[in-house]
Coordinates of C-alpha atoms in Angstrom, one line a residue:
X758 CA 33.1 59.7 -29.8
X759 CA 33.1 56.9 -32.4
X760 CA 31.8 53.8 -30.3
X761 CA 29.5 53.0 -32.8
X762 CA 32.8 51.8 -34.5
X763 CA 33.6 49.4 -32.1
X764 CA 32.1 45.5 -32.5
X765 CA 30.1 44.5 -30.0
X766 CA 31.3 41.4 -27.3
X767 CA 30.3 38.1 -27.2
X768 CA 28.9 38.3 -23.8
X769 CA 26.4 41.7 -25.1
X770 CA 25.4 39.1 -28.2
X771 CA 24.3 36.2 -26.0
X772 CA 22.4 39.1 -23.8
X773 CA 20.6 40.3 -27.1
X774 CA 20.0 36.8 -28.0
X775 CA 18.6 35.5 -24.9
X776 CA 16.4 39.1 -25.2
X777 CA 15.1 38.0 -28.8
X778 CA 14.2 34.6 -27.6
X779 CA 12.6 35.6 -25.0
X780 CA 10.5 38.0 -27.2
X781 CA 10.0 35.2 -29.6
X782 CA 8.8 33.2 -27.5
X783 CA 6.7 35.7 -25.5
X784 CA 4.7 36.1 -28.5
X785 CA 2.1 34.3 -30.4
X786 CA 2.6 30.8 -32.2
X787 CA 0.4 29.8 -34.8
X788 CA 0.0 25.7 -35.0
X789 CA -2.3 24.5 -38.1
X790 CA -3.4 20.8 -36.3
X791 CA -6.3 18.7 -37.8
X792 CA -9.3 20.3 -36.0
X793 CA -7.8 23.7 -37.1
X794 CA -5.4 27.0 -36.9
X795 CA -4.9 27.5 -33.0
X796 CA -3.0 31.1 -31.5
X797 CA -1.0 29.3 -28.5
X798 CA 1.5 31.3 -26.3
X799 CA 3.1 30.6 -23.3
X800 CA 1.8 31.5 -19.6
X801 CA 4.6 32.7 -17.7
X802 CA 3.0 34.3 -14.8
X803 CA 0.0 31.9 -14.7
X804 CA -1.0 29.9 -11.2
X805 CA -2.4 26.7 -12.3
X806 CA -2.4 23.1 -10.9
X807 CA -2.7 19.6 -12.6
X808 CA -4.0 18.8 -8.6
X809 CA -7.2 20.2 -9.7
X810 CA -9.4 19.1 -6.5
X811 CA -6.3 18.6 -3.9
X812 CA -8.2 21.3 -2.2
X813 CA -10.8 19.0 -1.0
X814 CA -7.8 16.4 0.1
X815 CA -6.2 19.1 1.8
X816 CA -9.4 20.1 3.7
X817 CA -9.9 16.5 5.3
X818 CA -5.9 16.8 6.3
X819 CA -6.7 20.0 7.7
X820 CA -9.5 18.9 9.7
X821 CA -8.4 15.3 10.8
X822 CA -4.7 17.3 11.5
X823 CA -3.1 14.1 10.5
X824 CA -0.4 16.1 8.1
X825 CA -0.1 19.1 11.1
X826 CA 0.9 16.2 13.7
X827 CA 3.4 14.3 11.1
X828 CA 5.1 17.4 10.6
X829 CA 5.3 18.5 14.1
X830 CA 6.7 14.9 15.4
X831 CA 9.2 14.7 12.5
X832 CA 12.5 14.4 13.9
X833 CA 14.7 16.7 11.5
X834 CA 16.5 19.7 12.5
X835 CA 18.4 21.3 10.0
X836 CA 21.1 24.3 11.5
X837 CA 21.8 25.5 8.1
X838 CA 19.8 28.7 7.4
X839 CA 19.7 27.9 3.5
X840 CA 17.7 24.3 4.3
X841 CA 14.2 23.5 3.7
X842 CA 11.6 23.9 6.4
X843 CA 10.3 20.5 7.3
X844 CA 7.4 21.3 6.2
X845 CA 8.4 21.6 2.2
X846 CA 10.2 18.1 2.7
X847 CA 7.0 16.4 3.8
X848 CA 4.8 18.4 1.8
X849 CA 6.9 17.5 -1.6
X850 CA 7.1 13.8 -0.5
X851 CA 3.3 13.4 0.2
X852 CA 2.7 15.4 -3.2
X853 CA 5.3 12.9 -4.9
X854 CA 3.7 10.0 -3.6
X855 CA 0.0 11.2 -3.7
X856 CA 0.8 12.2 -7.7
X857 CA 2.0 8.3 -8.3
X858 CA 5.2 8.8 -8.5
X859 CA 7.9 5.7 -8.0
X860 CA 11.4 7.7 -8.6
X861 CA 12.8 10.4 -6.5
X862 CA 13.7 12.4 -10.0
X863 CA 9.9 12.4 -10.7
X864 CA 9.7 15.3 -8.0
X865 CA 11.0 17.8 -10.7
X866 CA 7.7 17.2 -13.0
X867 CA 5.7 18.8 -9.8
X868 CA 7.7 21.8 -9.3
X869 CA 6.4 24.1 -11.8
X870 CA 3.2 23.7 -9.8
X871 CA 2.7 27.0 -8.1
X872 CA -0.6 26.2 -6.3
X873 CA -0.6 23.1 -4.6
X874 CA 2.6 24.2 -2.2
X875 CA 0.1 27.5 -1.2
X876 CA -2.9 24.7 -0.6
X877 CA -0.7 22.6 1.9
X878 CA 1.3 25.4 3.8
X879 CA 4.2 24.6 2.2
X880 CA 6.7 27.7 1.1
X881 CA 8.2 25.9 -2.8
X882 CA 8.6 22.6 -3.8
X883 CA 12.0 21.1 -3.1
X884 CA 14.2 19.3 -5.5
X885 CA 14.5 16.2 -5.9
X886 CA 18.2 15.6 -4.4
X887 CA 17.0 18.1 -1.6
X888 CA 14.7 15.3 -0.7
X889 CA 16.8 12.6 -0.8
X890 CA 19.1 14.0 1.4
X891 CA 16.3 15.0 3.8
X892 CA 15.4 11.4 4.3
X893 CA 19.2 10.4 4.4
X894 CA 19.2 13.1 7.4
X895 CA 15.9 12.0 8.6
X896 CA 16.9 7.5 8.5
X897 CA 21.0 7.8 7.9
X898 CA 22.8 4.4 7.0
X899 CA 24.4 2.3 9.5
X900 CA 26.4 0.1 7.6
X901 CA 28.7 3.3 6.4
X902 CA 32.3 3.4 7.8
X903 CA 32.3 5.6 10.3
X904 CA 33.4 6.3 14.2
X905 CA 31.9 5.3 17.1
X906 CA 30.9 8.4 18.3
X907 CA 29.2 8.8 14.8
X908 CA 27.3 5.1 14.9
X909 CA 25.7 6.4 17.7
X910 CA 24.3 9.5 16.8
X911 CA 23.2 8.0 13.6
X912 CA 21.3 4.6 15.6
X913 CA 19.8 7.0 18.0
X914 CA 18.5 9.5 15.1
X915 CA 17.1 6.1 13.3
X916 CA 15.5 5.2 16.5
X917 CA 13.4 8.5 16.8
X918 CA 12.5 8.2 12.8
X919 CA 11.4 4.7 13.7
X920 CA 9.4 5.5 16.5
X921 CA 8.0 8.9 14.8
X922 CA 6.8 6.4 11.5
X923 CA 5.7 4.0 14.1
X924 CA 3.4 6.7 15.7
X925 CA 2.1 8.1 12.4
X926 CA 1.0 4.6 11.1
X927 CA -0.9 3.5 14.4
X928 CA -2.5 6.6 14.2
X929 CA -4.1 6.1 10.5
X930 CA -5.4 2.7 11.7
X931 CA -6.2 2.7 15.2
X932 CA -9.7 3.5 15.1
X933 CA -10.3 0.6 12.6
X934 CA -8.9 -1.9 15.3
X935 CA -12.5 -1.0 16.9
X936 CA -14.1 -3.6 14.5
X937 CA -13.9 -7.3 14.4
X938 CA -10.8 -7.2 12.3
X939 CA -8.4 -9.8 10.2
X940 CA -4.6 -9.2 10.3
X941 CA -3.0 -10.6 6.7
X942 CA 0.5 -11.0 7.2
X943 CA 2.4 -11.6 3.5
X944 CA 5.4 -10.2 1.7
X945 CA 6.3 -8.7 -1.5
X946 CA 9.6 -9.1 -4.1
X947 CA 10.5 -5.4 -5.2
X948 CA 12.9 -5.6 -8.1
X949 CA 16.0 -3.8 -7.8
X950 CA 18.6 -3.2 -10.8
X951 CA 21.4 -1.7 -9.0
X952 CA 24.4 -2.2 -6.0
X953 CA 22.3 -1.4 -3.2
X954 CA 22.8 -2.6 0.3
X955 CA 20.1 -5.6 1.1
X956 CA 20.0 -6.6 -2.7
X957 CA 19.8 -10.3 -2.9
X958 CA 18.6 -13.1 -5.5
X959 CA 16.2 -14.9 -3.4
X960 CA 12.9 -16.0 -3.6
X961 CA 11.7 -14.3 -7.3
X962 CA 8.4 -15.9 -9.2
X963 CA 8.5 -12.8 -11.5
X964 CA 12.6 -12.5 -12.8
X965 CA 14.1 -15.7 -11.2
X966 CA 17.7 -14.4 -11.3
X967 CA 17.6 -10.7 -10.4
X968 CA 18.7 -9.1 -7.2
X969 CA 15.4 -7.8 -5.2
X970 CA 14.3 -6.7 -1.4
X971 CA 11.4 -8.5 0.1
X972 CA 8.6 -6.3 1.9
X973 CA 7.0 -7.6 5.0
X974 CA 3.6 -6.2 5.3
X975 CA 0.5 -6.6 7.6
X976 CA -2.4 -5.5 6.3
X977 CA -6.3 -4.9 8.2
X978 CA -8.2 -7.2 5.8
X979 CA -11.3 -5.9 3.7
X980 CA -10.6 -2.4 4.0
X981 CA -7.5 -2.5 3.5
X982 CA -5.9 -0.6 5.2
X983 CA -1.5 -0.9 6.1
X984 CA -1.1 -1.5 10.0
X985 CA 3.2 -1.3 8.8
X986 CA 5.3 -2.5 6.3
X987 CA 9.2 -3.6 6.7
X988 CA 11.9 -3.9 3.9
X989 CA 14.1 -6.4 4.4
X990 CA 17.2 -7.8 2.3
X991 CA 16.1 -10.1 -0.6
X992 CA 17.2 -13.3 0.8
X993 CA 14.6 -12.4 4.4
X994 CA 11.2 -13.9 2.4
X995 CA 10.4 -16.8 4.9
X996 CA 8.2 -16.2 8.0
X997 CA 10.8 -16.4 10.9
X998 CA 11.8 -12.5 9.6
X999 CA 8.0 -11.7 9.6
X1000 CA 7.4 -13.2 12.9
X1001 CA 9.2 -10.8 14.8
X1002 CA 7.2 -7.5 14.0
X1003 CA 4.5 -9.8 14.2
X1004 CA 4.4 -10.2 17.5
X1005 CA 5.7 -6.8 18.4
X1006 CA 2.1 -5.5 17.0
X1007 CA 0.1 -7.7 18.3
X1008 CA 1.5 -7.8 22.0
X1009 CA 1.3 -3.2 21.8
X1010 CA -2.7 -3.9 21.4
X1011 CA -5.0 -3.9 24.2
X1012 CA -6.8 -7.2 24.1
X1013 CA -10.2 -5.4 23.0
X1014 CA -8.4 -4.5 20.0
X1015 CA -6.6 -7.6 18.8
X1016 CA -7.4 -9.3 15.4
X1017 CA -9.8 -12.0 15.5
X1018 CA -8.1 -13.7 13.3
X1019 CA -4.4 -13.8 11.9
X1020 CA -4.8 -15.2 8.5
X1021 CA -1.1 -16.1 5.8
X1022 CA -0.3 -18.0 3.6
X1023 CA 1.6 -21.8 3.6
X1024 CA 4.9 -19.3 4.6
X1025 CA 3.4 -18.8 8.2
X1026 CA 2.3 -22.2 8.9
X1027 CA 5.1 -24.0 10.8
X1028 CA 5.8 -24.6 14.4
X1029 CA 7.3 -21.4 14.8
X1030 CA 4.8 -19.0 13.8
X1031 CA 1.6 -21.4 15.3
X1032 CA 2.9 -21.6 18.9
X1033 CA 4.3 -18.3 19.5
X1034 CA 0.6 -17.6 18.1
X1035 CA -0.6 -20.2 20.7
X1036 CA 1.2 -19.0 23.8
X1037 CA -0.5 -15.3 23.2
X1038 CA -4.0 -17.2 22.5
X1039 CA -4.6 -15.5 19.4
X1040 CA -6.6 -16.9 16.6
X1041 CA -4.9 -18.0 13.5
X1042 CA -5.7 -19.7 9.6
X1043 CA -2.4 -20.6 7.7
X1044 CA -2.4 -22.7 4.6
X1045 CA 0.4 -25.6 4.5
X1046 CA 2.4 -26.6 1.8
X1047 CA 1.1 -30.2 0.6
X1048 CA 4.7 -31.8 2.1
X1049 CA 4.6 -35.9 2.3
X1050 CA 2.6 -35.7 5.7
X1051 CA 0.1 -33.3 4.5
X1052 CA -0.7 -35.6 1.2
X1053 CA -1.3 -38.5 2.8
X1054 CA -4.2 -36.5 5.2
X1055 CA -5.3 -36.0 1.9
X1056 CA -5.0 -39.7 0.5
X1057 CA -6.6 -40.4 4.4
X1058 CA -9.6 -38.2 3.8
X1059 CA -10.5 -37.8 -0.4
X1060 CA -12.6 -40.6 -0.5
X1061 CA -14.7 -39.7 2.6
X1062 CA -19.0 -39.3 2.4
X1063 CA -19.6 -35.8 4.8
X1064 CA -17.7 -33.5 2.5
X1065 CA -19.3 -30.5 3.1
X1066 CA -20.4 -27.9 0.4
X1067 CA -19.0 -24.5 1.8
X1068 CA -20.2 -22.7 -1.4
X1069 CA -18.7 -21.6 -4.7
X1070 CA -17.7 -25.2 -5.8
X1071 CA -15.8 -25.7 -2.9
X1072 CA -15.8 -28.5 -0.3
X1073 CA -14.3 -29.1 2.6
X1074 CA -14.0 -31.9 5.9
X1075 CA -12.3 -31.8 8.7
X1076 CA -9.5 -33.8 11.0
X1077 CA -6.6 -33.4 13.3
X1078 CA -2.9 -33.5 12.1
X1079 CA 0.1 -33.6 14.3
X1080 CA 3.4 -33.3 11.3
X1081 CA 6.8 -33.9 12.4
X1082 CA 8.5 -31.0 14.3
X1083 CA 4.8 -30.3 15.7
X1084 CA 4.7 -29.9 19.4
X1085 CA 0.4 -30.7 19.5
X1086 CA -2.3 -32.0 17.0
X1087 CA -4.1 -29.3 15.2
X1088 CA -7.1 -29.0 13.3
X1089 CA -7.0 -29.0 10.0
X1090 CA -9.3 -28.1 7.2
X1091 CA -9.1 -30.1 4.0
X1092 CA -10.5 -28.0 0.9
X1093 CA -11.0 -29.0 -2.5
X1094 CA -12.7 -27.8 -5.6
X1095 CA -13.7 -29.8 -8.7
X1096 CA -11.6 -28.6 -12.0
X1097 CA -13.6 -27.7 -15.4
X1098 CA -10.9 -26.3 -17.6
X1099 CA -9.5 -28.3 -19.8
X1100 CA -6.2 -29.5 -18.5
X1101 CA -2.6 -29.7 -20.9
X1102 CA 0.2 -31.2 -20.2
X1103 CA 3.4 -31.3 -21.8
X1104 CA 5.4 -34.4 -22.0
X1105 CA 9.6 -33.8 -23.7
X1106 CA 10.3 -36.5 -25.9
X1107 CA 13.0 -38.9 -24.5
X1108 CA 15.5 -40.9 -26.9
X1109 CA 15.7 -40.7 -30.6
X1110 CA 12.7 -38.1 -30.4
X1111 CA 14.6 -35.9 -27.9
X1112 CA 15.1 -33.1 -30.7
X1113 CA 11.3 -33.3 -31.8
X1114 CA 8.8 -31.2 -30.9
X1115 CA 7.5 -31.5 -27.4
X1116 CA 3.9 -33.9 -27.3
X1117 CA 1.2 -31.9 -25.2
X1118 CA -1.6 -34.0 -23.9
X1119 CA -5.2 -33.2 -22.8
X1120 CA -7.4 -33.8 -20.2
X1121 CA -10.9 -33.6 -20.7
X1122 CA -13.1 -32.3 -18.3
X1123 CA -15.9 -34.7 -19.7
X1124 CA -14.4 -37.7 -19.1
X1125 CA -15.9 -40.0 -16.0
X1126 CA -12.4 -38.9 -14.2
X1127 CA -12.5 -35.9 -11.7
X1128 CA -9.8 -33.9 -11.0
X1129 CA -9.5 -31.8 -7.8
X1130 CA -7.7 -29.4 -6.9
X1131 CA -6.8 -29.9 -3.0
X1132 CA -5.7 -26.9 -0.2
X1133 CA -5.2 -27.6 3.7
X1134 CA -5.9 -25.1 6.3
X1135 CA -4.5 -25.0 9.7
X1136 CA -6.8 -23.3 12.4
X1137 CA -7.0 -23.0 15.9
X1138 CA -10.3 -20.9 15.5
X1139 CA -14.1 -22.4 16.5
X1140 CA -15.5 -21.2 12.7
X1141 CA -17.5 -23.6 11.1
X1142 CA -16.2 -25.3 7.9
X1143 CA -18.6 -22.4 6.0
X1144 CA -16.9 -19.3 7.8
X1145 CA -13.9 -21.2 7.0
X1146 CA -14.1 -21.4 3.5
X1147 CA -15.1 -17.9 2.9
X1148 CA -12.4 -16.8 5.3
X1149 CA -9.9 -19.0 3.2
X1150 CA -11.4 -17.1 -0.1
X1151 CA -11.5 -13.7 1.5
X1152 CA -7.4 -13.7 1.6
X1153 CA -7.2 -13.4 -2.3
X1154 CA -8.0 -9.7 -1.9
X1155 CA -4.8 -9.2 0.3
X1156 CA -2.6 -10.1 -3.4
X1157 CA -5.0 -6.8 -4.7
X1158 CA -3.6 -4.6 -2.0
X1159 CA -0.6 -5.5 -3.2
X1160 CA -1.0 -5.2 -6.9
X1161 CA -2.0 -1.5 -6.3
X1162 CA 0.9 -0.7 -3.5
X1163 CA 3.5 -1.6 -6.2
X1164 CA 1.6 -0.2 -9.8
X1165 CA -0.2 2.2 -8.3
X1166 CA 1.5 3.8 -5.9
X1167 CA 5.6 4.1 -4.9
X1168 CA 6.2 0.5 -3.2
X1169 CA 7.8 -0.6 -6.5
X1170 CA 10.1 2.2 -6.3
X1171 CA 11.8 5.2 -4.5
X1172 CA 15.0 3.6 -4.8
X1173 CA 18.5 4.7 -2.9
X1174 CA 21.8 2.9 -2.1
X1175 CA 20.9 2.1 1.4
X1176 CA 18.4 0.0 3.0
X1177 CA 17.0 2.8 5.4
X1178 CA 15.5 5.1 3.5
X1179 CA 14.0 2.2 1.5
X1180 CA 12.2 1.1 4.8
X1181 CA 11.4 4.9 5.3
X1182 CA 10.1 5.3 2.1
X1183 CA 7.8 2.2 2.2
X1184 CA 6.2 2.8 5.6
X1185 CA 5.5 6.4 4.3
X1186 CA 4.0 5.3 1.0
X1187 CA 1.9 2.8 3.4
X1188 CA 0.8 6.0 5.4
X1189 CA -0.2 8.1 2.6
X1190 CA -1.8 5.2 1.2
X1191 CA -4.2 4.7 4.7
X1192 CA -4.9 8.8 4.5
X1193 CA -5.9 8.4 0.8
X1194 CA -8.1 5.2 1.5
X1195 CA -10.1 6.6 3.9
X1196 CA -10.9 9.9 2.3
X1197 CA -11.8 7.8 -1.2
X1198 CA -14.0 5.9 1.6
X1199 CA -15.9 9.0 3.0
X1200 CA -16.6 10.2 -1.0
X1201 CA -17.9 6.6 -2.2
X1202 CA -18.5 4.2 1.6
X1203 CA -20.0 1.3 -1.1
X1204 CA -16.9 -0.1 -2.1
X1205 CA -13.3 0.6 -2.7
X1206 CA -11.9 2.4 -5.9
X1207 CA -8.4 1.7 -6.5
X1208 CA -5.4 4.8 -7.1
X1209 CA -6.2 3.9 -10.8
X1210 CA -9.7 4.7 -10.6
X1211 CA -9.7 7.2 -7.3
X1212 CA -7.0 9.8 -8.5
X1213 CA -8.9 10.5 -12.0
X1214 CA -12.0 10.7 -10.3
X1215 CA -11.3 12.9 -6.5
X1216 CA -7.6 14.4 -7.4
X1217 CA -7.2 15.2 -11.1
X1218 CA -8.1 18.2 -12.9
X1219 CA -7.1 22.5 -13.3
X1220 CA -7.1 24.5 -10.5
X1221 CA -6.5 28.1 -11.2
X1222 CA -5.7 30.2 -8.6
X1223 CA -6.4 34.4 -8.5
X1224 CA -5.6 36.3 -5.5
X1225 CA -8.0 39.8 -5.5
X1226 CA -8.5 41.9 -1.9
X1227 CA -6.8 39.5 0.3
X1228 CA -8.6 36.2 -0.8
X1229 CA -7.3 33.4 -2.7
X1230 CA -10.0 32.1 -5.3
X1231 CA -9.6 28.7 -6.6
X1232 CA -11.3 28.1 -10.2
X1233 CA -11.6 24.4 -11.1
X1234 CA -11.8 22.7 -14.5
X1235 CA -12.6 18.9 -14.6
X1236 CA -11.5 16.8 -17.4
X1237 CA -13.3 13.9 -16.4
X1238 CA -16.6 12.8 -18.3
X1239 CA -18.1 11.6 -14.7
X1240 CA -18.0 14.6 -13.5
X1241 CA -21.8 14.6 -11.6
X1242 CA -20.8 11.7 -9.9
X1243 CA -17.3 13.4 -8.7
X1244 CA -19.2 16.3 -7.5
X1245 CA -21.5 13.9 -5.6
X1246 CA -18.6 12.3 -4.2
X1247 CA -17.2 15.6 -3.4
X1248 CA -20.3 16.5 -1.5
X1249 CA -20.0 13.0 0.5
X1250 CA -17.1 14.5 1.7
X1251 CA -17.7 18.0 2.6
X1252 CA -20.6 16.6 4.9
X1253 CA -19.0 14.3 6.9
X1254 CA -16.7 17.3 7.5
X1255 CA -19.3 19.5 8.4
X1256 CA -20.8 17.1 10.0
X1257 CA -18.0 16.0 12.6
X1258 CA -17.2 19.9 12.9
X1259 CA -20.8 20.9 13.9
X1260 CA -22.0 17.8 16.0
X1261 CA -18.6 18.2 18.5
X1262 CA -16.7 21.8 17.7
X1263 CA -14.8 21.7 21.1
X1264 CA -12.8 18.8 19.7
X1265 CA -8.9 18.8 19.8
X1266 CA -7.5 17.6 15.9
X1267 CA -6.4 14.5 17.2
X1268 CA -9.9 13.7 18.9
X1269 CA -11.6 14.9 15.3
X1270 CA -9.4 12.8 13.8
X1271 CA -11.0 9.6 15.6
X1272 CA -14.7 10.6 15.1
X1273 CA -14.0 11.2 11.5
X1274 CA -12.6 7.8 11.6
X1275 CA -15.5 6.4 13.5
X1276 CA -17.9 8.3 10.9
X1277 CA -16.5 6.7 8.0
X1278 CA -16.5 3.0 9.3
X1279 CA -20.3 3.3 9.8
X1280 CA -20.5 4.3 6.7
X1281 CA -18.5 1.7 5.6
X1282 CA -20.3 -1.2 7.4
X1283 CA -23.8 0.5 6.7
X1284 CA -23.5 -0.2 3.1
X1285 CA -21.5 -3.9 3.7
X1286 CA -24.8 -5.3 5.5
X1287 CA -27.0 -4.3 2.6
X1288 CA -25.3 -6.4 0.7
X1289 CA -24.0 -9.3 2.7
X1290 CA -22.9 -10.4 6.4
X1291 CA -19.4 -11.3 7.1
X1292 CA -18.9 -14.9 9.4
X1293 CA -20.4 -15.1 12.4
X1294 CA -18.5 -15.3 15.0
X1295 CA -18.4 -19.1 17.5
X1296 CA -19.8 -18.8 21.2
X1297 CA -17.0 -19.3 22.2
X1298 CA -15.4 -16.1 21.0
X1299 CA -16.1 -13.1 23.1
X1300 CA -17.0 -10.2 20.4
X1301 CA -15.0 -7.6 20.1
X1302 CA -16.0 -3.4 20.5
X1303 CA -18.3 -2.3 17.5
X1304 CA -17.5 0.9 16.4
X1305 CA -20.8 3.7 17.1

């Protein structure tokens, strides 16, 4: 009929085209690199993972049923037949976060992955805009224009997040309150470079200048572990807005489970903080800031003959101080160390030398001077001045907790407009942060492996997934070069599992979840006393429950 004559469309040329590339593609490359000529080709249909052992994570989730009873409790309901189940929401977040991620775009690197959704239940991977309105659902703003009938629905749907985060944290830590425990209370300056609600230049040591929010967090000392975490606007870095939370977790513990000790920095020590301390007779060490009052305890006391040697080239005595605005006298503990570096300091030039070069000057550390370099402690505990010192060195590890929260993990981002989904996405970074800690715990109880060392070590490496007769067969590659010691840690694992599955099978999750908890801390403490004691506790204190 002569349609050979006619030219073909554009829209049949872009089909062909799309048909050759795909061929094209389909096919063989040859790439000629320096160890050689390599055949690559793309693996369309493939099931791999870069999550390579995420099936031994998911296991202890599985067993503890910590992810199970987050997802039940969430307090989402979509209506929308076309929306994600809540369990892809929670599934992609945890996966964000547990990948490292710190932007909500990161998501979309994850969602090729068709193997780790089948290992946690999940049905796909969501997108990342599908997450962020999720949370936006899940902690809407406030501060948005809208009607009263509105406000109300959206305070009330905050509340239940609130509460449901609230639940979820206590959970992850609750066992650990069995131990003689330290609450560190501190905060944290996350940068911000945008317009979003709370962003205020405050308090900022590392970019004076730029907008930031200020996270109040209270951490369980040594482990480690995040009892909660609270974002507040930029300008909220002194203690009177920790105080409040404070107090609301310490009062919700039963007396048996309180910290013996409630350990900050010089923010905390004031008359605020101490005697709301004070009324609830809880235990506290705060440093003060070295004000006019507090330097002439030390011009009082420097020259003294009973300074004690509390070990590591510091020593320390001890006296009362009552400051203005004090309501009492406290004790005090006034610690110094000697300083062996060598000193410079650097002296402008004034007058007709005021466009020279700046003079520096040195002190040396051999000259019959000594220098010192002076702290004071305010206590209300009975701990000798030994304890007290080591107590006093012991908080440094509270600024490592927070190195790896914000380089490590997402505290330094996850980023929106408003100030509630910030908050969400902190306290659920803190939670996924607890769940990780104690699983790299039960694989190596010795010491604790940051996310820098942890993730290459337990999480990364190939999975492969094949599917044959009904079972799902998971192939593993690992690309680390310790990989005996991974599979030793792995096996550290599997047994605790087995273990707390065999010994008590009649267990509820929840109840496994505590015994696995209780499991781990022996461990824990087992391989502390090998290598050294913590302070003894005074007479005077009653001891709290071991855990056993």
């Amino acid at each position: 009929m002569g349609e050979a004559k006619f030219e073909r469309n554009a829209l049949v040329k872009a089909v062909d085209g799309a048909l050759a590339e795909q061929a094209r593609q389909g096919a063989e490359m040859r790439l000629t690199t320096p160890g050689g000529r390599f055949q690559v080709r793309w693996d369309e249909n493939g099931s791999a993972s870069a999550l390579g052992q995420l099936p031994f994570f998911a296991e202890f989730l599985e067993v503890s049923g910590v992810f199970e009873r987050w997802i039940e409790g969430c307090p989402m309901t979509y209506t929308s037949p076309n929306a994600p189940e809540v369990c892809d929401v929670l599934g992609t977040w945890l996966l964000s976060i547990l990948d490292g991620q710190r932007r909500y775009a990161h998501v979309t690197g994850l969602r090729g992955d068709a193997v780790a959704p089948q290992i946690l239940g999940m049905s796909r991977i969501i997108s990342d805009e599908s997450l962020r309105r999720a949370l936006k659902h899940l902690a809407p703003s406030t501060d948005e224009r809208c009607s009263d009938e509105e406000r109300i629905r959206r305070e009330a749907q905050l509340a239940k997040t609130t509460a449901w985060m609230d639940d979820t944290l206590k959970e992850s830590t609750h066992e650990a309150l069995n131990t003689e425990w330290i609450l560190d209370c501190d905060t944290t300056v996350k940068l911000l470079y945008g317009h979003q609600d709370g962003a205020e230049i405050g308090y900022n040591p590392t970019k004076p200048g730029r907008p930031s929010h200020t996270i109040h967090t209270y951490w369980i000392a040594n482990v480690r572990l995040v009892l909660d975490a609270e974002v507040q606007g930029g300008k909220a870095h002194a203690a009177k807005h920790s105080l409040p939370r404070l107090i609301v977790i310490i009062k919700a513990l039963p007396s048996e489970k309180r910290p013996r000790l409630v350990r900050g920095d010089n923010a905390l020590g004031n008359e605020p903080v101490m005697d709301e301390l004070e009324e609830m007779d809880q235990r506290y060490l705060f440093k003060l800031r070295q004000t006019a009052g507090v330097k002439r305890l030390i011009e009082r006391h420097w020259s003294r003959e009973d300074w004690k040697d509390i070990g590591q080239g510091y020593h320390a005595v001890e006296a009362q101080l009552k400051l203005y605005g004090w309501s009492r006298a406290r004790r005090v503990v006034v610690v110094r160390r000697a300083i062996k570096d060598t000193l410079v300091a650097e002296k402008e030039a004034m007058g007709k030398r005021h466009k020279r070069q700046q003079s520096l000057h040195f002190a040396n550390p051999l000259q019959p001077v000594k220098l010192w370099e002076y702290a004071v402690l305010v206590t209300n505990s009975e701990y000798d001045l030994e304890a007290i010192g080591q107590l006093y060195r012991d908080r440094a590890d509270c600024e490592n907790g927070f190195d790896e929260l914000k380089n490590q993990w997402g505290w330094g981002g996850y980023t929106t407009q408003d100030l509630e989904r910030c908050n969400l996405s902190a306290r659920a970074v803190a939670l996924i942060y607890n769940w990780w800690s104690w699983y790299v715990r039960l694989a190596h109880p010795k010491t604790r492996l940051e996310a820098i060392t942890s993730r290459p070590l337990l999480l990364a490496g190939v999975a492969r997934l094949t599917q044959h007769a009904g079972q799902s067969r998971l192939v593993l590659t690992l690309i680390h070069a310790a990989g005996d010691q991974i599979k030793t840690m792995i096996a550290n694992v599997r047994k605790g599992l087995e273990i707390i599955l065999a010994s008590a099978p009649q267990l509820t999750k929840t109840e496994r979840w505590k015994a696995l908890v209780r499991y781990i801390v022996e461990k824990i403490i087992a391989a502390k006393v090998k290598n050294h004691s913590p302070p003894a506790l005074p007479p005077s204190i009653t001891p709290l429950i071991a855990t056993g």
